[in-house]
């Protein structure tokens, strides 16, 4: 009886060995397991949707090329996240996008000045949608840390490894990002006079 | 009993742990709950379903050289064999070589150069641009 290979249940080491041996299905599985992380990372840093898919492809092509050098010193997903982060930052540099804007309070509030006032922020869903739009306005490094922590359930050391920010900075960005979102939400709700 | 008001940091820590039941409802708590609900919600957008196929096509296209090493080895061997045959045949057959055709090549050297450059340019465009678009 031929034993069916279950790629989904494989550990990182097994999957990597198969990819290195030229198993196309194993590589497909590796992509499927990590495409959400890569998309989150790229889409949080790169605004143009038309660039996002191509950059996600670039990430996995790079992963394939560099896989023989992967030494299992971290989780495979963390390593892939690091590549996605670097490729996104390089793209931002090339397209002269803002990478490290000022993070002083006044400068941060200035980012929301041109944000249109939502006409109605009545329901809970409306408010959630508003927060999601506000996320697009916060500095990129805040967006990345928020995404890795909340959507990818990554720990502080993992975020530190991917972004290169010290652990204290990761914690600080996370706290300040959530505080900023809460303050802006409050600002627009009061402006919309629903409370 | 009058509970001490939590700092923003403490509030965030409670919500991070998902421990909302012990929190008194107030404006800050409600705002933070909305923020946490929004940032914990996965993106509705994503990559197309054929994304993995597109990546694999790109990897395969990159791995496939225009001319393989084996092809080059064969071409080299054929060329060397041809030269050996010519070098042996010329003295044996006492053939006088007519090299006037080289004059034709020299007179049209710019046309030849432009043609070769055009072909190389088309090859480059095909490998860098067209294959990328097709994936």
Tab-separated table of C-alpha atoms in Angstrom:
chain	number	residue	atom	x	y	z
A	1	UNK	CA	0.000	0.000	0.000
A	2	UNK	CA	1.355	3.399	-0.909
A	3	UNK	CA	1.427	5.695	2.079
A	4	UNK	CA	-0.060	9.070	1.254
A	5	UNK	CA	2.269	11.927	2.093
A	6	UNK	CA	0.542	14.431	4.364
A	7	UNK	CA	2.473	17.638	3.870
A	8	UNK	CA	0.200	19.599	6.182
A	9	UNK	CA	1.157	17.538	9.228
A	10	UNK	CA	4.895	17.783	8.610
A	11	UNK	CA	7.335	19.577	10.849
A	12	UNK	CA	9.501	22.389	9.482
A	13	UNK	CA	12.572	20.135	9.167
A	14	UNK	CA	10.824	17.465	7.114
A	15	UNK	CA	9.175	19.997	4.848
A	16	UNK	CA	12.444	21.851	4.227
A	17	UNK	CA	14.264	18.572	3.447
A	18	UNK	CA	11.637	17.658	0.866
A	19	UNK	CA	11.753	21.111	-0.745
A	20	UNK	CA	15.537	20.864	-0.944
A	21	UNK	CA	15.168	17.441	-2.565
A	22	UNK	CA	13.104	19.097	-5.301
A	23	UNK	CA	9.602	18.112	-4.120
A	24	UNK	CA	7.317	20.673	-5.765
A	25	UNK	CA	4.304	19.746	-3.605
A	26	UNK	CA	6.332	20.328	-0.447
A	27	UNK	CA	7.216	23.805	-1.672
A	28	UNK	CA	3.563	24.451	-2.464
A	29	UNK	CA	2.720	23.453	1.114
A	30	UNK	CA	5.443	25.728	2.485
A	31	UNK	CA	3.936	28.619	0.507
A	32	UNK	CA	0.393	27.824	1.663
A	33	UNK	CA	1.486	27.656	5.311
A	34	UNK	CA	3.209	31.035	5.200
A	35	UNK	CA	1.418	33.101	2.550
A	36	UNK	CA	-0.886	34.739	5.106
A	37	UNK	CA	2.068	35.925	7.197
A	38	UNK	CA	3.879	37.215	4.119
A	39	UNK	CA	0.787	38.974	2.792
A	40	UNK	CA	0.114	40.602	6.167
A	41	UNK	CA	3.684	41.818	6.370
A	42	UNK	CA	3.868	43.122	2.802
A	43	UNK	CA	0.409	44.697	2.748
A	44	UNK	CA	1.067	46.520	6.035
A	45	UNK	CA	4.204	48.134	4.596
A	46	UNK	CA	3.448	48.544	0.911
A	47	UNK	CA	0.392	50.573	0.009
A	48	UNK	CA	-0.005	49.845	-3.693
A	49	UNK	CA	-2.078	46.649	-4.116
A	50	UNK	CA	-0.554	46.086	-7.557
A	51	UNK	CA	2.916	45.810	-5.948
A	52	UNK	CA	1.827	43.596	-3.079
A	53	UNK	CA	1.343	40.301	-4.934
A	54	UNK	CA	4.575	40.665	-6.877
A	55	UNK	CA	6.490	41.388	-3.679
A	56	UNK	CA	4.907	38.355	-1.984
A	57	UNK	CA	6.118	36.276	-4.944
A	58	UNK	CA	9.589	37.824	-4.610
A	59	UNK	CA	9.621	36.748	-0.944
A	60	UNK	CA	8.953	33.087	-1.752
A	61	UNK	CA	11.404	33.064	-4.665
A	62	UNK	CA	14.036	34.394	-2.229
A	63	UNK	CA	12.979	31.787	0.364
A	64	UNK	CA	13.504	29.050	-2.243
A	65	UNK	CA	16.936	30.386	-3.161
A	66	UNK	CA	18.093	30.820	0.437
A	67	UNK	CA	16.549	27.643	1.856
A	68	UNK	CA	19.784	25.598	1.582
A	69	UNK	CA	21.330	28.092	4.023
A	70	UNK	CA	18.496	27.904	6.587
A	71	UNK	CA	20.037	26.556	9.798
A	72	UNK	CA	16.882	26.059	11.927
A	73	UNK	CA	18.098	28.600	14.474
A	74	UNK	CA	14.570	29.986	14.473
A	75	UNK	CA	11.140	28.811	13.384
A	76	UNK	CA	10.734	28.608	9.614
A	77	UNK	CA	7.867	31.132	9.759
A	78	UNK	CA	10.035	33.632	11.678
A	79	UNK	CA	12.803	33.269	9.093
A	80	UNK	CA	10.316	33.768	6.242
A	81	UNK	CA	8.870	36.778	8.103
A	82	UNK	CA	12.356	38.291	8.273
A	83	UNK	CA	12.779	37.925	4.504
A	84	UNK	CA	9.314	39.448	3.900
A	85	UNK	CA	10.166	42.377	6.186
A	86	UNK	CA	13.506	43.068	4.465
A	87	UNK	CA	12.039	42.846	0.965
A	88	UNK	CA	9.202	45.212	1.944
A	89	UNK	CA	11.604	47.718	3.532
A	90	UNK	CA	13.856	47.598	0.438
A	91	UNK	CA	10.818	48.251	-1.739
A	92	UNK	CA	9.858	51.198	0.462
A	93	UNK	CA	13.370	52.605	0.080
A	94	UNK	CA	13.288	52.173	-3.703
A	95	UNK	CA	9.903	53.854	-4.017
A	96	UNK	CA	10.946	56.512	-1.496
A	97	UNK	CA	8.111	55.624	0.841
A	98	UNK	CA	8.281	56.907	4.392
A	99	UNK	CA	10.047	54.267	6.505
A	100	UNK	CA	10.814	55.855	9.821
A	101	UNK	CA	8.654	58.900	10.306
A	102	UNK	CA	8.860	60.954	13.475
A	103	UNK	CA	7.128	59.297	16.354
A	104	UNK	CA	6.602	62.338	18.550
A	105	UNK	CA	3.010	62.875	19.675
A	106	UNK	CA	2.454	66.026	17.611
A	107	UNK	CA	3.864	64.445	14.461
A	108	UNK	CA	1.705	61.378	14.979
A	109	UNK	CA	-1.483	63.414	15.353
A	110	UNK	CA	-0.591	65.333	12.195
A	111	UNK	CA	-0.947	62.078	10.262
A	112	UNK	CA	-4.681	62.058	10.870
A	113	UNK	CA	-5.387	65.690	9.945
A	114	UNK	CA	-6.403	64.920	6.360
A	115	UNK	CA	-8.413	61.885	7.378
A	116	UNK	CA	-12.003	62.555	6.402
A	117	UNK	CA	-14.606	62.528	9.141
A	118	UNK	CA	-16.804	59.491	8.850
A	119	UNK	CA	-20.413	60.590	8.368
A	120	UNK	CA	-21.890	58.023	10.695
A	121	UNK	CA	-20.134	55.925	13.263
A	122	UNK	CA	-23.092	54.340	14.912
A	123	UNK	CA	-22.769	50.593	15.102
A	124	UNK	CA	-20.009	48.489	16.582
A	125	UNK	CA	-19.110	47.324	13.055
A	126	UNK	CA	-18.780	50.907	11.833
A	127	UNK	CA	-16.346	51.619	14.649
A	128	UNK	CA	-14.346	48.495	13.881
A	129	UNK	CA	-14.155	49.530	10.225
A	130	UNK	CA	-13.003	52.986	11.302
A	131	UNK	CA	-10.203	51.479	13.416
A	132	UNK	CA	-9.092	49.439	10.404
A	133	UNK	CA	-8.903	52.607	8.320
A	134	UNK	CA	-7.026	54.356	11.109
A	135	UNK	CA	-4.466	51.512	11.137
A	136	UNK	CA	-3.531	52.501	7.577
A	137	UNK	CA	-2.601	55.958	8.893
A	138	UNK	CA	-0.292	54.930	11.718
A	139	UNK	CA	3.475	54.709	11.116
A	140	UNK	CA	4.632	51.557	9.262
A	141	UNK	CA	6.729	50.232	12.163
A	142	UNK	CA	3.649	50.382	14.422
A	143	UNK	CA	1.576	48.588	11.780
A	144	UNK	CA	4.116	45.766	11.472
A	145	UNK	CA	4.389	45.206	15.206
A	146	UNK	CA	0.582	45.257	15.610
A	147	UNK	CA	0.140	42.766	12.782
A	148	UNK	CA	2.762	40.309	13.948
A	149	UNK	CA	1.511	40.384	17.535
A	150	UNK	CA	-2.232	40.360	16.954
A	151	UNK	CA	-2.742	38.572	13.636
A	152	UNK	CA	0.219	36.212	13.642
A	153	UNK	CA	0.305	35.580	17.417
A	154	UNK	CA	4.039	36.111	17.492
A	155	UNK	CA	5.978	36.595	20.713
A	156	UNK	CA	8.146	39.638	21.479
A	157	UNK	CA	11.409	37.737	20.748
A	158	UNK	CA	10.019	36.581	17.385
A	159	UNK	CA	8.993	40.146	16.462
A	160	UNK	CA	12.425	41.335	17.590
A	161	UNK	CA	14.065	38.778	15.295
A	162	UNK	CA	11.967	39.731	12.279
A	163	UNK	CA	12.135	43.505	12.585
A	164	UNK	CA	15.465	43.942	14.340
A	165	UNK	CA	13.841	46.287	16.883
A	166	UNK	CA	14.954	45.731	20.496
A	167	UNK	CA	12.330	43.946	22.623
A	168	UNK	CA	11.636	47.096	24.669
A	169	UNK	CA	10.962	49.011	21.445
A	170	UNK	CA	8.569	46.301	20.257
A	171	UNK	CA	6.607	46.571	23.532
A	172	UNK	CA	6.638	50.350	23.373
A	173	UNK	CA	5.460	50.463	19.727
A	174	UNK	CA	2.685	48.006	20.520
A	175	UNK	CA	1.465	50.058	23.485
A	176	UNK	CA	1.723	53.377	21.634
A	177	UNK	CA	0.022	52.029	18.500
A	178	UNK	CA	-2.986	50.773	20.468
A	179	UNK	CA	-3.137	54.000	22.496
A	180	UNK	CA	-2.972	56.080	19.329
A	181	UNK	CA	-5.783	54.085	17.738
A	182	UNK	CA	-7.908	54.416	20.857
A	183	UNK	CA	-7.323	58.196	21.011
A	184	UNK	CA	-8.135	58.647	17.321
A	185	UNK	CA	-11.240	56.470	17.618
A	186	UNK	CA	-12.376	58.581	20.562
A	187	UNK	CA	-11.657	61.761	18.594
A	188	UNK	CA	-13.809	60.686	15.640
A	189	UNK	CA	-16.609	59.311	17.776
A	190	UNK	CA	-16.839	62.578	19.696
A	191	UNK	CA	-16.680	64.477	16.381
A	192	UNK	CA	-19.467	62.281	15.054
A	193	UNK	CA	-21.416	62.947	18.286
A	194	UNK	CA	-22.495	59.402	18.841
A	195	UNK	CA	-21.453	59.175	22.464
B	1	UNK	CA	-16.450	49.331	46.648
B	2	UNK	CA	-14.648	52.011	44.721
B	3	UNK	CA	-12.097	50.287	42.442
B	4	UNK	CA	-8.878	52.041	41.512
B	5	UNK	CA	-8.942	53.247	37.892
B	6	UNK	CA	-6.605	51.192	35.745
B	7	UNK	CA	-3.812	52.856	33.804
B	8	UNK	CA	-3.825	52.533	30.011
B	9	UNK	CA	-0.970	50.041	30.229
B	10	UNK	CA	-2.858	47.852	32.713
B	11	UNK	CA	-6.002	48.073	30.597
B	12	UNK	CA	-4.112	46.929	27.522
B	13	UNK	CA	-2.588	44.044	29.485
B	14	UNK	CA	-6.037	42.850	30.613
B	15	UNK	CA	-7.382	42.967	27.063
B	16	UNK	CA	-4.260	41.270	25.705
B	17	UNK	CA	-5.011	38.318	27.973
B	18	UNK	CA	-8.657	38.415	26.843
B	19	UNK	CA	-9.653	39.045	30.450
B	20	UNK	CA	-12.545	41.481	29.959
B	21	UNK	CA	-14.942	40.127	32.597
B	22	UNK	CA	-13.099	41.705	35.506
B	23	UNK	CA	-13.064	45.153	33.886
B	24	UNK	CA	-15.523	47.846	34.929
B	25	UNK	CA	-17.268	49.275	31.901
B	26	UNK	CA	-16.251	52.841	31.165
B	27	UNK	CA	-15.445	54.924	28.104
B	28	UNK	CA	-11.764	53.895	27.921
B	29	UNK	CA	-12.582	50.205	28.318
B	30	UNK	CA	-15.213	50.333	25.562
B	31	UNK	CA	-12.856	52.167	23.192
B	32	UNK	CA	-10.030	49.729	23.849
B	33	UNK	CA	-12.387	46.771	23.344
B	34	UNK	CA	-13.293	48.146	19.894
B	35	UNK	CA	-9.610	48.660	19.045
B	36	UNK	CA	-8.687	45.130	20.155
B	37	UNK	CA	-11.616	43.598	18.224
B	38	UNK	CA	-10.495	45.413	15.075
B	39	UNK	CA	-6.792	44.599	15.326
B	40	UNK	CA	-7.476	40.942	16.135
B	41	UNK	CA	-9.700	40.495	13.101
B	42	UNK	CA	-7.954	38.841	10.124
B	43	UNK	CA	-7.667	40.763	6.860
B	44	UNK	CA	-10.542	40.169	4.462
B	45	UNK	CA	-8.190	40.697	1.501
B	46	UNK	CA	-5.612	38.084	0.608
B	47	UNK	CA	-3.571	36.528	-2.142
B	48	UNK	CA	-5.223	34.852	-5.161
B	49	UNK	CA	-5.899	31.116	-4.973
B	50	UNK	CA	-3.322	30.394	-7.694
B	51	UNK	CA	-0.598	32.308	-5.830
B	52	UNK	CA	1.476	29.187	-5.027
B	53	UNK	CA	1.308	28.086	-8.691
B	54	UNK	CA	2.543	31.511	-9.810
B	55	UNK	CA	5.505	31.336	-7.420
B	56	UNK	CA	6.398	27.800	-8.534
B	57	UNK	CA	6.266	28.888	-12.213
B	58	UNK	CA	8.650	31.748	-11.438
B	59	UNK	CA	11.045	29.481	-9.559
B	60	UNK	CA	11.004	26.964	-12.413
B	61	UNK	CA	11.536	29.659	-15.059
B	62	UNK	CA	14.493	30.990	-13.074
B	63	UNK	CA	16.001	27.541	-12.583
B	64	UNK	CA	15.803	26.718	-16.273
B	65	UNK	CA	18.805	28.294	-18.083
B	66	UNK	CA	18.456	29.298	-21.748
B	67	UNK	CA	21.286	26.929	-22.694
B	68	UNK	CA	22.185	24.066	-20.377
B	69	UNK	CA	25.762	23.201	-19.453
B	70	UNK	CA	25.341	19.880	-21.255
B	71	UNK	CA	24.376	21.688	-24.483
B	72	UNK	CA	27.465	23.886	-24.183
B	73	UNK	CA	29.692	20.843	-23.612
B	74	UNK	CA	28.303	19.177	-26.750
B	75	UNK	CA	28.749	22.324	-28.818
B	76	UNK	CA	32.344	22.661	-27.596
B	77	UNK	CA	33.118	19.013	-28.378
B	78	UNK	CA	31.679	19.319	-31.900
B	79	UNK	CA	33.708	22.486	-32.558
B	80	UNK	CA	36.961	20.917	-31.314
B	81	UNK	CA	36.301	17.779	-33.401
B	82	UNK	CA	35.644	19.929	-36.478
B	83	UNK	CA	38.886	21.889	-36.021
B	84	UNK	CA	40.870	18.667	-35.556
B	85	UNK	CA	39.355	17.226	-38.732
B	86	UNK	CA	40.175	20.439	-40.658
B	87	UNK	CA	43.759	20.545	-39.335
B	88	UNK	CA	44.316	16.924	-40.347
B	89	UNK	CA	42.499	17.141	-43.683
B	90	UNK	CA	44.146	20.322	-44.991
B	91	UNK	CA	47.764	18.960	-45.207
B	92	UNK	CA	46.632	15.516	-46.332
B	93	UNK	CA	44.372	16.776	-49.131
B	94	UNK	CA	46.688	19.713	-49.900
B	95	UNK	CA	43.696	21.998	-50.101
B	96	UNK	CA	44.484	25.664	-50.604
B	97	UNK	CA	42.262	27.685	-48.322
B	98	UNK	CA	40.348	30.527	-49.897
B	99	UNK	CA	39.769	33.094	-47.176
B	100	UNK	CA	38.282	35.838	-49.345
B	101	UNK	CA	34.877	35.322	-47.633
B	102	UNK	CA	36.435	36.986	-44.568
B	103	UNK	CA	36.579	40.229	-46.558
B	104	UNK	CA	32.795	40.107	-46.920
B	105	UNK	CA	32.426	39.719	-43.126
B	106	UNK	CA	34.834	42.595	-42.498
B	107	UNK	CA	33.028	44.909	-44.930
B	108	UNK	CA	29.677	44.231	-43.255
B	109	UNK	CA	30.959	44.142	-39.696
B	110	UNK	CA	28.532	46.855	-38.406
B	111	UNK	CA	25.458	45.123	-39.846
B	112	UNK	CA	26.558	41.869	-38.275
B	113	UNK	CA	27.218	43.570	-34.941
B	114	UNK	CA	23.799	45.317	-34.967
B	115	UNK	CA	22.047	42.028	-35.819
B	116	UNK	CA	23.764	40.170	-32.990
B	117	UNK	CA	23.000	42.995	-30.536
B	118	UNK	CA	19.315	43.028	-31.581
B	119	UNK	CA	18.976	39.276	-31.068
B	120	UNK	CA	20.669	39.548	-27.653
B	121	UNK	CA	18.345	42.407	-26.689
B	122	UNK	CA	15.249	40.406	-27.662
B	123	UNK	CA	16.533	37.430	-25.627
B	124	UNK	CA	17.101	39.681	-22.615
B	125	UNK	CA	13.649	41.266	-22.887
B	126	UNK	CA	12.111	37.814	-23.140
B	127	UNK	CA	13.859	36.469	-20.051
B	128	UNK	CA	13.492	39.577	-17.867
B	129	UNK	CA	10.170	41.038	-18.894
B	130	UNK	CA	7.906	38.748	-20.886
B	131	UNK	CA	8.350	35.689	-18.672
B	132	UNK	CA	7.643	37.788	-15.607
B	133	UNK	CA	4.441	39.142	-17.142
B	134	UNK	CA	3.309	35.654	-18.128
B	135	UNK	CA	3.635	34.429	-14.536
